[in-house]
Short mmCIF file of C-alpha atoms in Angstrom, two decimals:
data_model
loop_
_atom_site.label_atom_id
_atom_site.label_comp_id
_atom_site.label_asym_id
_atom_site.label_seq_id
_atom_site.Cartn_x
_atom_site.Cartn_y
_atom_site.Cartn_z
CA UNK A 1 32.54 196.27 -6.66
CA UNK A 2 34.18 195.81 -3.52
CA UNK A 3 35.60 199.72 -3.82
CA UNK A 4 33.76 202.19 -5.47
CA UNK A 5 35.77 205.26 -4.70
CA UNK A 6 33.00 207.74 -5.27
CA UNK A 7 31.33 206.66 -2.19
CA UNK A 8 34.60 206.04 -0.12
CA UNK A 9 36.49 209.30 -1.02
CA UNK A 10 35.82 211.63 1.86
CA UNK A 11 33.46 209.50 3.82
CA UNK A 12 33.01 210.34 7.81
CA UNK A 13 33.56 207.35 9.25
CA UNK A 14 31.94 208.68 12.57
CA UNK A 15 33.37 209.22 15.99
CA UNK A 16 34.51 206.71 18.31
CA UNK A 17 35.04 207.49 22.50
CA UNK A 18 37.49 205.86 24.17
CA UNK A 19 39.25 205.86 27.64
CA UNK A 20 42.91 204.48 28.23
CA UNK A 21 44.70 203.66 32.00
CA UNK A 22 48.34 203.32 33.13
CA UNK A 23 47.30 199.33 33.05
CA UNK A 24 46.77 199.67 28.65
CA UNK A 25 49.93 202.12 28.50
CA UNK A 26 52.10 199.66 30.54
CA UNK A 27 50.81 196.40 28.52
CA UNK A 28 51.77 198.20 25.07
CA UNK A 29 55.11 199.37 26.64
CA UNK A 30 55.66 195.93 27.58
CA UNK A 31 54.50 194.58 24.38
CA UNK A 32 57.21 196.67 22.53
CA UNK A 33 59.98 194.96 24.80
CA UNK A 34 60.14 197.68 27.39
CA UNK A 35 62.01 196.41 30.31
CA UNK A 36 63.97 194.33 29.06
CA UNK A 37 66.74 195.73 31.26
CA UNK A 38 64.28 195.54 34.50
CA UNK A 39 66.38 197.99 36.32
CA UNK A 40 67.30 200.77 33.81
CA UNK A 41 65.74 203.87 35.39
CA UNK A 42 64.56 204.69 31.59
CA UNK A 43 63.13 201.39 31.13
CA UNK A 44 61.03 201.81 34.30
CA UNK A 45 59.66 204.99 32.92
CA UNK A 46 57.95 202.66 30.58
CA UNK A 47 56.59 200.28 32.81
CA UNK A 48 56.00 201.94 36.28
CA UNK A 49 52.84 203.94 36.96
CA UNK A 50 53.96 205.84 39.23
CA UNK A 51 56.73 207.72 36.81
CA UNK A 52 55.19 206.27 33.57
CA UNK A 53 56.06 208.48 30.41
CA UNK A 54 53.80 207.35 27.23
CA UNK A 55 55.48 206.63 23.65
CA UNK A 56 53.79 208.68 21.43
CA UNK A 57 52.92 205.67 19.24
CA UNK A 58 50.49 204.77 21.76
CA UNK A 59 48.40 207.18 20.63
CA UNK A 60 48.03 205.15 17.32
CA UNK A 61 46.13 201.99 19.05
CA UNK A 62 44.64 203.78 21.98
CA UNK A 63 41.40 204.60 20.22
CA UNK A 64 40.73 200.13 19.44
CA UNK A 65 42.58 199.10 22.24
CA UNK A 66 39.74 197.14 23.83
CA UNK A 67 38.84 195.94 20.47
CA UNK A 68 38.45 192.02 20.83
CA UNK A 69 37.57 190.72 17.08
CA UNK A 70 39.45 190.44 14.26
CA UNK A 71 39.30 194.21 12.16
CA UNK A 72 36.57 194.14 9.54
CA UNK A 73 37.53 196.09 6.32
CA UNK A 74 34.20 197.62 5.29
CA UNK A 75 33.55 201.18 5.42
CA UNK A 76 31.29 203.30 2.90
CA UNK A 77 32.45 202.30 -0.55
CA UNK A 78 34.84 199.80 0.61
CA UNK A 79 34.18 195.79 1.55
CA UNK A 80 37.11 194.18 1.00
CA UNK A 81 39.26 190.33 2.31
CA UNK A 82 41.21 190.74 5.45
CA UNK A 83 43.60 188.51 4.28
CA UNK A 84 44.36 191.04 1.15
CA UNK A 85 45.33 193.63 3.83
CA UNK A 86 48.59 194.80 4.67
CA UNK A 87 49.67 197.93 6.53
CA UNK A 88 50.86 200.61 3.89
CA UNK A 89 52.09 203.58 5.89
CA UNK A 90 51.16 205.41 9.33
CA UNK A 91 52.13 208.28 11.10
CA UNK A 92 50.93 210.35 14.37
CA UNK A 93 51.70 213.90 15.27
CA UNK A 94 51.22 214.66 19.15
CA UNK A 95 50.34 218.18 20.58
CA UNK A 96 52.18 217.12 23.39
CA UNK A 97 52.76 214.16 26.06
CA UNK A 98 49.80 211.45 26.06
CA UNK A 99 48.67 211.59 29.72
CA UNK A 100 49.05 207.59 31.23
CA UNK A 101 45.47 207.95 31.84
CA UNK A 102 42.71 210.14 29.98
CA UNK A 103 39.30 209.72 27.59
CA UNK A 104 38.98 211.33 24.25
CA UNK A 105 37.37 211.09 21.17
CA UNK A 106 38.72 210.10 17.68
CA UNK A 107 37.07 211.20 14.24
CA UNK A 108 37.90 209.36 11.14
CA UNK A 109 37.44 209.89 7.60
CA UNK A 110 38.64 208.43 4.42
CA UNK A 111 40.81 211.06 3.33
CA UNK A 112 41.12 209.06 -0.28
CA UNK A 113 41.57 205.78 -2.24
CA UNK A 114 44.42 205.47 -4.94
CA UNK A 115 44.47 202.63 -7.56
CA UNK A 116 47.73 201.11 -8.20
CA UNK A 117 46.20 198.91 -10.56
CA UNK A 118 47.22 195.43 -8.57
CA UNK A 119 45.99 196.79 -5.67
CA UNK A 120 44.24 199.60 -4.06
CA UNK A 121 45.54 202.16 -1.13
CA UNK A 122 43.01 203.22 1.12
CA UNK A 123 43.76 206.43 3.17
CA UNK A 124 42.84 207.21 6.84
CA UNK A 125 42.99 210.63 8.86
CA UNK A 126 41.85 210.39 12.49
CA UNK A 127 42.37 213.73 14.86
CA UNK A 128 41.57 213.11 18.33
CA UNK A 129 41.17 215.51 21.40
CA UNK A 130 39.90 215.40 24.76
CA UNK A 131 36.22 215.66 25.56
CA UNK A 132 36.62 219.29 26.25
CA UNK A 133 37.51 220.00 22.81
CA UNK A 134 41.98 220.42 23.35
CA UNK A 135 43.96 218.70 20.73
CA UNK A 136 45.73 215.48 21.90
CA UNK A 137 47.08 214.13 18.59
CA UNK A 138 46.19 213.38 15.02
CA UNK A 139 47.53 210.02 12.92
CA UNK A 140 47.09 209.35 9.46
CA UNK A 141 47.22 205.32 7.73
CA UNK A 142 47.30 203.95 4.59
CA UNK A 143 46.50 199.71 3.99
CA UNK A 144 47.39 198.28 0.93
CA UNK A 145 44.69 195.68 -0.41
CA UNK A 146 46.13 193.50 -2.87
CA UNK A 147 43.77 192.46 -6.26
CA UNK A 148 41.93 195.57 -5.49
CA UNK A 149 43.03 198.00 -8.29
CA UNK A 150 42.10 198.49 -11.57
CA UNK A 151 38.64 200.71 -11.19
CA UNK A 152 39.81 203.58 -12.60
CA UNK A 153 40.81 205.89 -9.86
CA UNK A 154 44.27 207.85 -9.30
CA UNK A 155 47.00 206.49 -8.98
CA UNK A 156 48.11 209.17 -6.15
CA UNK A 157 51.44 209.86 -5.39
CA UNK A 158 54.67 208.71 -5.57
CA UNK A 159 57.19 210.00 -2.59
CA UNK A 160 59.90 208.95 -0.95
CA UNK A 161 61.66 210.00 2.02
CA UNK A 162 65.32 211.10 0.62
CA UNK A 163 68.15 209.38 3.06
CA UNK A 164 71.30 210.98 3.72
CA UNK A 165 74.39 210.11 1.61
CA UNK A 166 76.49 208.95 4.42
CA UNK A 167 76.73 206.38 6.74
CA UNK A 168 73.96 206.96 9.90
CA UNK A 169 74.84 208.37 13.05
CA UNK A 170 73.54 205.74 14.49
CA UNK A 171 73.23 201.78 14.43
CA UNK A 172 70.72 199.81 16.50
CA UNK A 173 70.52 196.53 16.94
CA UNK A 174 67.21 195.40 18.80
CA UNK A 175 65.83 191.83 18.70
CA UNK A 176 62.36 190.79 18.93
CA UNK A 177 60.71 188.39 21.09
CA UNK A 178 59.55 184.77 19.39
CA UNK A 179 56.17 185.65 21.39
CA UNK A 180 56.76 188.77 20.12
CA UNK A 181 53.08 188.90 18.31
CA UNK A 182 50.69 187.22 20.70
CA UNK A 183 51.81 189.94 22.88
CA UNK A 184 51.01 192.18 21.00
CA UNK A 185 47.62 191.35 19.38
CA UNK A 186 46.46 192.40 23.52
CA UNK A 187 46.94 195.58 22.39
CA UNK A 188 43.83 195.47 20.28
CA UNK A 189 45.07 193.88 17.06
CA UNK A 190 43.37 190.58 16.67
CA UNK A 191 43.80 189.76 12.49
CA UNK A 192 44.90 186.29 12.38
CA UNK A 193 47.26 186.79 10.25
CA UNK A 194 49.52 187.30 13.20
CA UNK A 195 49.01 184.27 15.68
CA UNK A 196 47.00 181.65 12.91
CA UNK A 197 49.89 179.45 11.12
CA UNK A 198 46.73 178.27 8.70
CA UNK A 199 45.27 181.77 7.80
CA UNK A 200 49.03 182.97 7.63
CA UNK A 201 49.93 180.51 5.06
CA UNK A 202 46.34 181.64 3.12
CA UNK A 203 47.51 185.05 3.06
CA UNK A 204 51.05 183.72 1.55
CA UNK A 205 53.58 183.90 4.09
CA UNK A 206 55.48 181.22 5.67
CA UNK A 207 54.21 181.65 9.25
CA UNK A 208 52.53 184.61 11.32
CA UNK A 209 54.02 188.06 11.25
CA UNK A 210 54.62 190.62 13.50
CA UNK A 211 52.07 193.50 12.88
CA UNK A 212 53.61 196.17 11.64
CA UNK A 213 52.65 198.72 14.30
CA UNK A 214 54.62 196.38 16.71
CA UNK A 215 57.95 196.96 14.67
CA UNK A 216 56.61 200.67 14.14
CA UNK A 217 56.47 201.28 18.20
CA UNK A 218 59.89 199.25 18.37
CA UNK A 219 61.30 201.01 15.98
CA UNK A 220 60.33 204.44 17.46
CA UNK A 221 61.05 203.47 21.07
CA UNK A 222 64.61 202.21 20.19
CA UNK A 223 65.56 205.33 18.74
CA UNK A 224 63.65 207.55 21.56
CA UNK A 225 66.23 205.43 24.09
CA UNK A 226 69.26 205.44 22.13
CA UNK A 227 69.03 208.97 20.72
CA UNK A 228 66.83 211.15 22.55
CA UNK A 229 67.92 209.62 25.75
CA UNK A 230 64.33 208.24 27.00
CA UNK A 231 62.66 211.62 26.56
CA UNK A 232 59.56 210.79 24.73
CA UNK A 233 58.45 214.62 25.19
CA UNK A 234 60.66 215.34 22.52
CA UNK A 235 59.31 213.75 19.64
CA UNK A 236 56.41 215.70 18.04
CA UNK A 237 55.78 212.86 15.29
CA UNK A 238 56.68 209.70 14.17
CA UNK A 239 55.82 208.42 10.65
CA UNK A 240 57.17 205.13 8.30
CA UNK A 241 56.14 202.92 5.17
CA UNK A 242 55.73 199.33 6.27
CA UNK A 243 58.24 198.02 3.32
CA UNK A 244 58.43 194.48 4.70
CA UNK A 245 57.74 192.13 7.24
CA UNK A 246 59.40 190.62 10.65
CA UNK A 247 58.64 187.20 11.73
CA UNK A 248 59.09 187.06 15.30
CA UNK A 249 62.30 186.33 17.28
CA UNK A 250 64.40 188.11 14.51
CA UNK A 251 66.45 191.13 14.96
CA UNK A 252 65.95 194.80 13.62
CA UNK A 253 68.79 197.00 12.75
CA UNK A 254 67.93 200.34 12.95
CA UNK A 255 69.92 203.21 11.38
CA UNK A 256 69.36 206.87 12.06
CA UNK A 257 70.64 209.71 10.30
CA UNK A 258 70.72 213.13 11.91
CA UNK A 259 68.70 215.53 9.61
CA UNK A 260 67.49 219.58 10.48
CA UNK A 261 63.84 218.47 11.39
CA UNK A 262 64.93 215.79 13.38
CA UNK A 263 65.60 211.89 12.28
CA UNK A 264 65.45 210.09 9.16
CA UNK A 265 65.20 206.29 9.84
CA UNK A 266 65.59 202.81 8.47
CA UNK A 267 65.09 199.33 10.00
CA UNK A 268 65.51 196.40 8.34
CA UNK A 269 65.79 192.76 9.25
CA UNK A 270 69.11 191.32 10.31
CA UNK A 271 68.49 187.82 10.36
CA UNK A 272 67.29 187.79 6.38
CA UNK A 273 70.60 189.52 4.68
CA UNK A 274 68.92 193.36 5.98
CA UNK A 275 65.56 193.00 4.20
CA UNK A 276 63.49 196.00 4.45
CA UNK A 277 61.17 196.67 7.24
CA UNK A 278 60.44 200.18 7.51
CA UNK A 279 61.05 202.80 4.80
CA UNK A 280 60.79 206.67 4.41
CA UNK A 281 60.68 206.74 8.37
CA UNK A 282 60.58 210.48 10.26
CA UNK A 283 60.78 211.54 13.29
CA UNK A 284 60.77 215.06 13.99
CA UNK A 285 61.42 216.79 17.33
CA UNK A 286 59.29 218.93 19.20
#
């Protein structure tokens, strides 16, 4: 059985150390789009060392940054087709700004596996903290693995992130980049399904797609710029449900409602009559 959630629930996936430079913060800055405006004193803050300020969703890739080879999905209880994977949900929660350079470690368990019957949701915790033992941030994923239900588990939860009714406060418009992806797979991401027409088209889609924790770092930067005027120290955490895809080069409108914690946030894709992108998305402030 290619998940037996007995053996997966609650399995410690281990610890993983890492290191991270100004170079890797810069290259997933740029990846996002940052400095697109080359001259825009906040843009720079993205892309010069020297004044750098780090998006809290950098935390998210920092750990398999320097990861060359396409991900594997096979952990204790779980073996599983790559091209069955897609990105269900993710979130981070920062105990405050990610230094532009620093080491840590990152331990990861499977916090549990939910059977939706056509497919199975596989959930990941990861805290990580400096060698010393301080907190730097913990994130949280779920990937949805289609044909992978039906072995009895729970079904887990249902929830849904409750959106204002009223028009947002806000309205972003921010485009992507038609290179957009192969950018971005740099940054540690190399699944095929992202820069392989062939394997794209396997895993039924028309052509690559952007990975989803591109359009979840554009997402949270554009609001951070527009909103929060650059100051990434004032998020404490980010969170979203991938609900669709992007295909690069298209355009994300992004609408923000002002809530008590913070933000509550949809983005969906302009170019395709506003089909949804990200759902249930939350930022709070710190």
């Amino acid at each position: 059985m290619p998940i037996d959630p007995d053996v997966a629930i609650g399995a410690d996936l281990g610890t993983t150390e890492f290191s991270w430079t100004s170079t890797d913060v810069l290259l997933y800055h740029l990846a996002l789009g940052a400095g697109g405006t080359p001259t825009d004193p906040r843009e720079l803050r993205y892309v010069l060392e020297d004044r750098v300020r780090v998006l809290p969703t950098f935390g998210v890739v920092a750990p398999g940054f320097r990861t060359f080879e396409p991900p594997a999905i096979r952990f204790p209880g779980i073996d599983v087709d790559l091209a069955k994977v897609l990105h269900g949900t993710q979130s981070i929660t920062v105990s405050g700004l990610i230094p532009a350079t620093g080491s840590a470690v990152a331990r990861s368990r499977i916090a549990d596996v939910w059977d939706k019957e056509k497919a199975a949701v596989i959930i990941q915790e990861t805290t990580v903290d400096e060698p010393s033992g301080a907190p730097l941030w913990t994130a949280s994923s779920a990937i949805f693995v289609r044909g992978e239900g039906g072995f009895g588990g729970r079904r887990g939860p249902s929830t849904a992130v409750e959106v204002p009714d009223r028009d947002p406060d806000r309205v972003i418009e921010t485009p992507t980049l038609p290179q957009q992806a192969l950018l971005y797979r740099l940054c540690g991401d190399r699944n095929p399904l992202h820069a392989d027409p062939v394997f794209a088209e396997r895993a039924g889609f028309e052509r690559p797609i952007l990975h989803g924790l591109c359009s979840y770092g554009i997402v949270c930067k554009s609001v951070v710029d527009s909103v929060l005027d650059g100051d990434v120290t004032r998020v404490a955490s980010f969170a979203t449900k991938f609900a669709g895809v992007v295909y690069p080069g298209e355009t994300l409108r992004i609408r923000v409602w002002t809530t008590e914690q913070g933000y509550t946030i949809t983005a969906t894709a302009a170019d395709r009559a506003d089909a949804p992108v990200l759902a249930d998305t939350v930022l709070t402030l710190a």
